[in-house]
Amino acid sequence: HLPTAELQALDAAHHMHPFTANAELAAKGARVIKSASGVWLTDSDGNRYLDAMAGLWCVNLGYGRHELAEVAAAQMRELPYYNTFFQTTHVPAIALAERLAELAPGDLNHVFFAAGGSEANDTNIRLVRTYWAAQGKPEKQVIISRKNAYHGSSMGSASLGGMTYMHEQGAMPIPGIVHIDQPHWWAEGGDMSPEEFGIARARQLAEKIDEIGEDKVAAFIAEPIQGAGGVIVPPDSYWPEVKRILAERDILFIADEVICGFGRTGNWFGSQTLDLQPDIMTIAKGLSSGYQPIGGSIVSDRVAEGLSRTEFNHGYTYSGHPVASAVALENLRILDEEGIVERVGTDTAPYLAERWATLAEHPLVGEARICGMMGSLALTPDKAARAPFAKVGEAGMAVREACFANGLVMRAVGDRMIISPPLIISRDEIDLLIARATMALDDGQAELSR
Ligand code: PLP
């Protein structure tokens, strides 16, 4: 019950924030979020914001679902913790693993749990290398990823990621991880058509595998739609060509579904929307709608069988945490029984796509891209030339601040504005989102011309 300024002072004095220059935060004061319901956040001064980011792309079910709180409380009373090491297990982890095997495409039938996406991707690094060693191919170690990808913040997962500003801060990437270019036509396509560019970028995978040698490559990892890189929806030609390349080569494909999973693209998984059949999927975020920290790797029959006689010396205290598992299971039940994933696919995502496209007419917007409930706007000083701003990030920051002033949370990635709203957003709330985004673009543009 302290006043906002006091909370901000305590926060600045004692709380180190992720992805933040903390001195800047001390000068400005963090926004203190107090409560939330549906798609709405309320701050400590009573201001309300439409959360078009679902927190950090995770509150798929929306805020304030008391069923999840009740399941958590009941599970805490019955069995608040037990581990899944050394041949022990418990009902919530069993039930969740079984449900995930049902939902995941193809023969992805086996789940290794973690407490989030970074841990799950660290698991994947160890898992694919251990798998190949168990097949008598210990030299198959290299993992190919993409520039500008985000796969987490631990040393392993940030090495999988292609964010150079992260690599520079931590002597990364760790050995055996290499990056190819991303399929980002608007920024990097030059004179090529999107289709030509998609094929060219996909073929970099074949070239990289051939350069390293197929006998040394363990896996390729990618998000179906690159999220934190700026919601990069690839040209239609990209994934079919990647699939063709993977089908001809014996390497594993890891789809990072941390953002794309659990309804975000209008199907349970982005791999279904993009017609992909991964060997491993990374999951987190929407698995519990962010109500509990939980993630994991869903693994195919082939990979699980290939590992089954090897002790996999890897695991986390909170692998399959009973409370997180029970909450995730309840989240999946509600997403399913209330038809939320289906409604995104058939109703609200097509409606959002129609409305989102209108923002491309704004003078500041070079392209408006969207897939399901994840969208992006490229801000530009010159639409025809697809030109970047001279000072990268200034326009994004101006529009982001204008969003807050207009009661909307959108994220800026450099000069790309991105959204990923809760999947329960209604058509009326979508109209409001578009109206507020338009006002924020107008205000941002006015700020830039000052
Ligand atoms: N993978 C992707 C695609 C992500 O977007 C993220 C987080 O944003 C992660 C992995 C890391 O997940 P976590 O923050 O739960 O460790």
XYZ file of C-alpha atoms and ligand atoms in Angstrom:
466
model
C 0.000 0.000 0.000
C 2.948 2.347 -0.436
C 2.599 5.266 -2.854
C 3.951 4.650 -6.349
C 7.013 6.887 -5.937
C 8.102 4.952 -2.838
C 7.625 1.597 -4.563
C 9.675 2.858 -7.499
C 12.461 4.084 -5.209
C 12.622 0.704 -3.401
C 12.540 -1.101 -6.735
C 15.409 0.982 -8.094
C 17.410 0.494 -4.878
C 17.111 -3.290 -4.645
C 15.713 -4.888 -7.768
C 17.910 -5.567 -10.807
C 15.676 -5.864 -13.858
C 16.299 -8.112 -16.875
C 17.173 -6.430 -20.189
C 17.342 -3.011 -18.506
C 19.967 -0.354 -17.834
C 19.106 -0.045 -14.169
C 20.403 3.527 -13.759
C 17.984 4.667 -16.445
C 15.200 2.919 -14.622
C 16.159 4.607 -11.356
C 15.825 8.015 -13.020
C 12.481 7.228 -14.588
C 10.807 4.773 -12.200
C 9.379 1.446 -13.286
C 5.681 1.133 -14.054
C 4.194 -0.776 -11.123
C 1.548 -3.252 -12.277
C -0.848 -4.123 -9.473
C -3.598 -6.296 -10.913
C -5.056 -7.643 -14.122
C -8.198 -9.149 -15.572
C -8.895 -10.458 -19.076
C -6.699 -8.380 -21.415
C -6.502 -5.449 -18.981
C -3.660 -4.395 -16.667
C -4.045 -1.878 -13.840
C -1.060 0.031 -12.464
C -0.471 1.404 -8.966
C -2.014 4.757 -9.934
C -5.175 3.093 -11.251
C -4.329 3.535 -14.963
C -5.619 0.751 -17.215
C -3.773 -0.652 -20.221
C -4.881 -3.080 -22.899
C -2.049 -5.626 -22.753
C -1.390 -6.403 -26.419
C 1.708 -8.411 -25.391
C 0.023 -10.911 -23.009
C 2.799 -10.107 -20.523
C 5.837 -11.590 -22.260
C 3.859 -13.456 -24.971
C 2.568 -15.861 -22.382
C -0.802 -15.060 -20.816
C -2.694 -16.839 -23.597
C -5.732 -17.469 -21.409
C -5.912 -13.877 -20.193
C -5.544 -12.675 -16.617
C -7.687 -13.475 -13.620
C -8.712 -17.109 -14.174
C -9.398 -18.177 -10.621
C -9.688 -21.860 -11.579
C -5.911 -21.874 -11.999
C -5.402 -20.352 -8.544
C -7.695 -22.977 -7.048
C -5.900 -25.860 -8.731
C -2.555 -24.449 -7.517
C -3.824 -24.156 -3.931
C -5.255 -27.688 -3.948
C -2.029 -29.134 -5.359
C 0.058 -27.228 -2.796
C -2.018 -28.780 -0.035
C -1.733 -32.306 -1.415
C 1.855 -32.395 -2.702
C 3.598 -29.014 -3.003
C 6.836 -30.482 -4.296
C 8.466 -33.638 -5.295
C 11.143 -34.313 -7.867
C 11.122 -36.561 -10.911
C 14.746 -37.725 -10.567
C 15.907 -41.252 -9.685
C 12.834 -43.219 -10.726
C 10.187 -41.214 -8.894
C 7.213 -39.461 -10.411
C 3.844 -37.962 -9.466
C 0.368 -37.623 -10.893
C 0.476 -33.983 -12.164
C 3.635 -34.622 -14.251
C 2.229 -37.900 -15.608
C -1.084 -36.299 -16.532
C 0.514 -33.272 -18.176
C 2.990 -35.352 -20.179
C 0.165 -37.564 -21.416
C -1.949 -34.540 -22.436
C 0.984 -32.907 -24.263
C 1.645 -36.132 -26.166
C -2.007 -36.067 -27.247
C -1.874 -32.454 -28.398
C 1.543 -32.431 -30.083
C 1.663 -33.298 -33.789
C 2.872 -36.655 -35.150
C 4.823 -38.935 -32.836
C 6.015 -36.249 -30.396
C 5.047 -38.431 -27.465
C 7.654 -37.843 -24.749
C 8.168 -34.791 -22.532
C 11.257 -33.655 -20.627
C 10.182 -30.882 -18.254
C 11.982 -27.660 -17.304
C 10.992 -24.454 -15.522
C 10.988 -22.285 -18.673
C 12.093 -21.929 -22.268
C 15.787 -21.210 -21.607
C 16.161 -24.361 -19.535
C 14.263 -26.354 -22.147
C 16.556 -25.173 -24.936
C 19.602 -25.986 -22.791
C 18.075 -29.441 -22.455
C 17.790 -29.632 -26.245
C 21.490 -28.892 -26.755
C 22.448 -31.736 -24.422
C 19.681 -33.974 -25.682
C 20.515 -33.895 -29.399
C 24.238 -34.331 -28.742
C 23.582 -37.229 -26.365
C 21.168 -38.748 -28.890
C 23.752 -38.812 -31.680
C 26.441 -40.129 -29.338
C 24.067 -42.931 -28.360
C 23.674 -43.757 -32.078
C 27.457 -44.160 -32.300
C 27.905 -40.745 -33.929
C 29.507 -38.589 -31.203
C 30.964 -36.280 -33.841
C 27.457 -35.035 -34.746
C 27.593 -32.030 -32.382
C 26.966 -28.808 -34.296
C 23.635 -27.038 -33.984
C 22.584 -24.576 -36.670
C 20.405 -21.661 -35.624
C 19.509 -18.279 -37.137
C 20.737 -14.746 -36.636
C 18.380 -12.477 -34.687
C 16.696 -15.502 -33.088
C 15.883 -15.499 -29.376
C 15.976 -18.893 -27.667
C 16.583 -17.814 -24.047
C 19.061 -16.179 -21.699
C 21.193 -18.979 -20.222
C 24.643 -19.503 -21.771
C 23.407 -22.406 -23.869
C 20.104 -20.958 -24.996
C 21.543 -17.473 -25.621
C 24.232 -19.163 -27.727
C 21.484 -20.828 -29.735
C 19.984 -17.362 -30.076
C 21.416 -15.099 -32.703
C 21.413 -11.815 -30.776
C 24.945 -10.461 -31.153
C 24.436 -7.885 -28.393
C 23.850 -10.790 -25.999
C 26.804 -12.790 -27.313
C 29.116 -9.820 -26.813
C 28.227 -9.593 -23.108
C 29.041 -13.198 -22.316
C 31.731 -14.790 -24.499
C 29.150 -16.539 -26.611
C 28.208 -18.505 -28.596
C 29.529 -21.581 -26.831
C 31.379 -23.966 -29.193
C 29.436 -25.938 -31.764
C 26.659 -23.458 -32.490
C 26.543 -21.562 -35.789
C 24.040 -19.149 -37.278
C 22.598 -18.584 -40.742
C 20.623 -15.551 -41.918
C 16.954 -15.066 -41.063
C 14.135 -14.894 -43.641
C 13.432 -11.188 -43.005
C 12.457 -9.970 -46.466
C 11.385 -6.416 -45.584
C 14.727 -5.500 -44.018
C 17.131 -7.730 -45.929
C 15.400 -8.755 -49.159
C 16.942 -6.058 -51.382
C 15.650 -6.352 -54.966
C 14.528 -9.962 -54.640
C 10.840 -10.857 -54.554
C 9.733 -12.295 -51.196
C 9.441 -15.737 -52.814
C 12.954 -15.664 -54.290
C 14.331 -14.372 -51.014
C 12.581 -17.097 -48.986
C 14.183 -19.781 -51.168
C 17.606 -18.118 -50.991
C 17.518 -17.899 -47.196
C 16.320 -21.499 -46.857
C 19.171 -22.693 -49.083
C 21.665 -21.203 -46.642
C 20.737 -24.135 -44.403
C 21.782 -26.646 -47.077
C 24.960 -24.686 -47.774
C 25.858 -24.543 -44.075
C 25.229 -28.272 -43.559
C 27.338 -29.095 -46.624
C 30.110 -26.738 -45.490
C 30.313 -28.308 -41.994
C 29.567 -31.845 -43.180
C 26.288 -33.632 -42.485
C 28.202 -36.105 -40.304
C 29.012 -33.259 -37.887
C 25.616 -31.535 -37.712
C 23.259 -32.596 -34.923
C 20.295 -30.293 -35.397
C 18.682 -27.179 -36.805
C 16.630 -25.011 -34.414
C 14.134 -22.334 -35.415
C 10.866 -20.794 -34.352
C 8.057 -21.343 -36.891
C 7.558 -17.564 -36.717
C 10.475 -15.667 -35.182
C 8.963 -13.772 -32.218
C 11.324 -11.650 -30.122
C 13.403 -10.952 -33.246
C 10.452 -8.778 -34.323
C 7.668 -11.179 -35.405
C 9.370 -12.051 -38.669
C 6.736 -13.865 -40.730
C 8.804 -15.598 -43.447
C 7.915 -15.559 -47.145
C 5.620 -18.468 -48.113
C 8.469 -20.160 -49.980
C 10.758 -20.417 -46.937
C 9.467 -23.336 -44.869
C 8.646 -25.696 -47.776
C 12.240 -25.299 -48.992
C 13.663 -25.839 -45.482
C 11.508 -28.950 -45.151
C 12.808 -30.268 -48.477
C 16.402 -29.671 -47.330
C 15.831 -31.380 -43.965
C 14.097 -34.356 -45.585
C 17.237 -35.067 -47.621
C 19.582 -34.901 -44.636
C 19.839 -36.829 -41.399
C 19.787 -34.044 -38.835
C 17.208 -33.308 -36.156
C 14.814 -30.387 -36.402
C 13.950 -28.507 -33.196
C 10.946 -26.189 -33.471
C 11.067 -23.591 -30.704
C 7.358 -23.237 -29.907
C 7.850 -21.171 -26.753
C 5.917 -18.289 -28.330
C 4.153 -20.031 -31.236
C 2.717 -22.842 -29.114
C -0.637 -23.162 -27.351
C -2.872 -21.370 -29.808
C -0.817 -18.311 -30.680
C -0.890 -18.983 -34.447
C -4.468 -20.308 -34.540
C -3.563 -23.983 -34.020
C -2.224 -25.689 -30.924
C 1.293 -25.354 -32.335
C 2.971 -23.112 -34.897
C 4.351 -26.274 -36.519
C 0.770 -27.202 -37.464
C 0.102 -23.758 -38.946
C 3.336 -23.871 -40.959
C 2.990 -27.600 -41.787
C 6.224 -28.662 -40.070
C 7.040 -31.972 -38.393
C 9.801 -31.360 -35.852
C 11.735 -34.060 -33.994
C 11.679 -31.911 -30.855
C 9.513 -28.973 -29.795
C 10.510 -26.460 -27.106
C 7.530 -25.331 -25.040
C 6.988 -22.837 -22.189
C 5.017 -19.571 -21.754
C 1.465 -20.405 -23.001
C 1.789 -23.932 -21.565
C 0.631 -22.470 -18.246
C -0.444 -19.080 -19.655
C 2.369 -17.742 -17.458
C 0.497 -18.580 -14.243
C 3.369 -20.874 -13.201
C 6.942 -21.154 -14.504
C 7.078 -24.319 -16.605
C 8.536 -25.414 -19.930
C 9.890 -28.487 -21.596
C 10.937 -30.407 -24.668
C 8.502 -32.690 -26.464
C 10.451 -35.401 -28.221
C 9.599 -37.855 -31.031
C 9.423 -41.634 -30.642
C 12.653 -41.968 -32.636
C 14.625 -39.601 -30.389
C 13.167 -41.006 -27.151
C 13.854 -44.583 -28.268
C 17.386 -43.619 -29.331
C 18.059 -42.243 -25.851
C 16.254 -44.867 -23.833
C 19.270 -47.005 -22.928
C 21.498 -44.029 -22.076
C 21.446 -42.281 -18.717
C 20.729 -38.654 -19.677
C 22.730 -36.795 -17.017
C 20.653 -33.682 -17.034
C 17.671 -32.311 -15.106
C 16.305 -29.557 -12.942
C 15.001 -29.484 -9.364
C 11.754 -28.158 -10.801
C 11.473 -30.548 -13.789
C 7.779 -31.441 -13.791
C 7.026 -29.386 -10.667
C 3.672 -30.689 -9.382
C 2.025 -27.290 -8.840
C 3.204 -25.930 -12.196
C 2.139 -29.159 -13.931
C -1.317 -29.102 -12.358
C -1.807 -25.464 -13.336
C -0.604 -26.121 -16.892
C -3.031 -29.031 -17.195
C -5.918 -26.836 -16.041
C -4.832 -24.118 -18.489
C -4.876 -26.651 -21.349
C -8.293 -27.892 -20.229
C -9.758 -24.388 -20.347
C -8.108 -23.516 -23.689
C -9.632 -26.688 -25.101
C -13.055 -26.836 -23.452
C -13.831 -23.166 -24.047
C -12.822 -23.537 -27.710
C -10.289 -20.711 -27.373
C -7.676 -22.096 -29.782
C -10.373 -22.879 -32.323
C -11.919 -19.406 -31.989
C -8.530 -17.785 -32.621
C -8.106 -19.844 -35.810
C -11.572 -19.314 -37.224
C -12.708 -15.964 -35.877
C -10.568 -13.548 -33.888
C -7.232 -14.002 -35.692
C -8.764 -13.485 -39.176
C -10.544 -10.412 -37.795
C -7.348 -9.078 -36.212
C -5.470 -9.724 -39.486
C -8.017 -7.655 -41.416
C -7.801 -4.776 -38.953
C -3.998 -5.006 -38.534
C -3.524 -4.683 -42.315
C -5.152 -1.236 -42.195
C -2.211 0.038 -40.124
C 0.040 -0.396 -43.192
C -1.650 2.731 -44.556
C -0.161 4.844 -41.775
C 2.681 7.066 -43.084
C 5.082 5.684 -40.456
C 4.426 2.008 -41.280
C 6.347 0.177 -44.010
C 4.736 -3.238 -43.568
C 2.165 -4.835 -41.311
C 2.678 -8.593 -40.872
C 0.629 -11.016 -38.835
C 0.185 -14.726 -38.211
C -2.607 -15.718 -35.859
C -2.249 -13.599 -32.746
C 1.300 -12.372 -33.343
C 1.842 -9.277 -35.444
C 4.437 -6.670 -36.315
C 4.722 -3.231 -37.896
C 7.958 -2.045 -39.515
C 8.394 1.685 -38.858
C 10.145 3.575 -41.627
C 10.915 7.128 -42.767
C 10.501 5.989 -46.414
C 8.008 3.254 -47.293
C 8.962 2.895 -50.958
C 12.658 2.409 -50.194
C 11.965 0.124 -47.163
C 14.475 2.373 -45.430
C 15.520 2.059 -41.785
C 15.705 5.112 -39.520
C 19.145 6.693 -39.178
C 19.069 6.213 -35.399
C 17.745 2.692 -34.877
C 15.260 2.328 -32.039
C 14.267 5.980 -31.674
C 11.009 5.635 -33.588
C 10.166 2.363 -31.845
C 10.724 3.944 -28.452
C 8.607 7.016 -29.358
C 5.694 4.822 -30.469
C 6.053 2.496 -27.485
C 5.845 5.422 -25.051
C 2.891 6.825 -26.993
C 1.189 3.414 -26.649
C 1.480 3.611 -22.850
C 0.111 7.170 -22.919
C -2.856 5.853 -24.921
C -3.509 2.919 -22.566
C -1.938 0.208 -24.730
C 1.033 -2.102 -24.178
C 2.941 -2.861 -27.390
C 6.594 -3.823 -27.525
C 9.288 -2.202 -29.664
C 12.068 -4.360 -31.136
C 14.314 -1.703 -32.600
C 11.889 0.010 -34.966
C 9.430 -2.874 -35.218
C 6.277 -2.661 -33.110
C 4.968 -6.046 -32.075
C 1.842 -7.526 -30.545
C 0.885 -10.885 -29.098
C -2.360 -10.312 -27.173
C -4.118 -12.806 -24.884
C -6.016 -15.285 -27.055
C -9.311 -14.402 -25.350
C -9.262 -10.875 -26.807
C -12.720 -10.004 -28.175
C -13.560 -8.282 -31.463
C -14.438 -5.074 -29.547
C -11.072 -5.182 -27.792
C -9.347 -5.731 -31.148
C -11.094 -2.581 -32.443
C -9.830 -0.721 -29.380
C -6.312 -2.088 -29.877
C -6.266 -0.834 -33.487
C -7.705 2.569 -32.528
C -5.129 3.043 -29.766
C -2.275 1.806 -31.963
C -3.298 4.345 -34.611
C -3.282 7.154 -32.027
C 0.115 5.995 -30.774
C 1.519 5.977 -34.324
C 0.182 9.525 -34.847
C 1.648 10.701 -31.533
C 4.940 8.912 -32.193
C 5.223 10.531 -35.575
C 4.507 13.969 -34.077
C 7.206 13.336 -31.447
C 9.742 12.347 -34.108
C 9.125 15.483 -36.174
C 9.590 17.738 -33.128
N 12.460 -19.421 -26.827
C 11.735 -18.414 -27.307
C 11.270 -18.466 -28.727
C 11.384 -17.327 -26.500
O 10.682 -16.321 -26.989
C 11.828 -17.334 -25.156
C 11.478 -16.211 -24.261
O 11.019 -15.181 -24.666
C 12.601 -18.391 -24.708
C 12.901 -19.435 -25.557
C 13.125 -18.407 -23.298
O 12.108 -18.721 -22.425
P 12.227 -18.324 -20.853
O 12.243 -16.838 -20.778
O 10.994 -18.990 -20.266
O 13.468 -18.940 -20.326
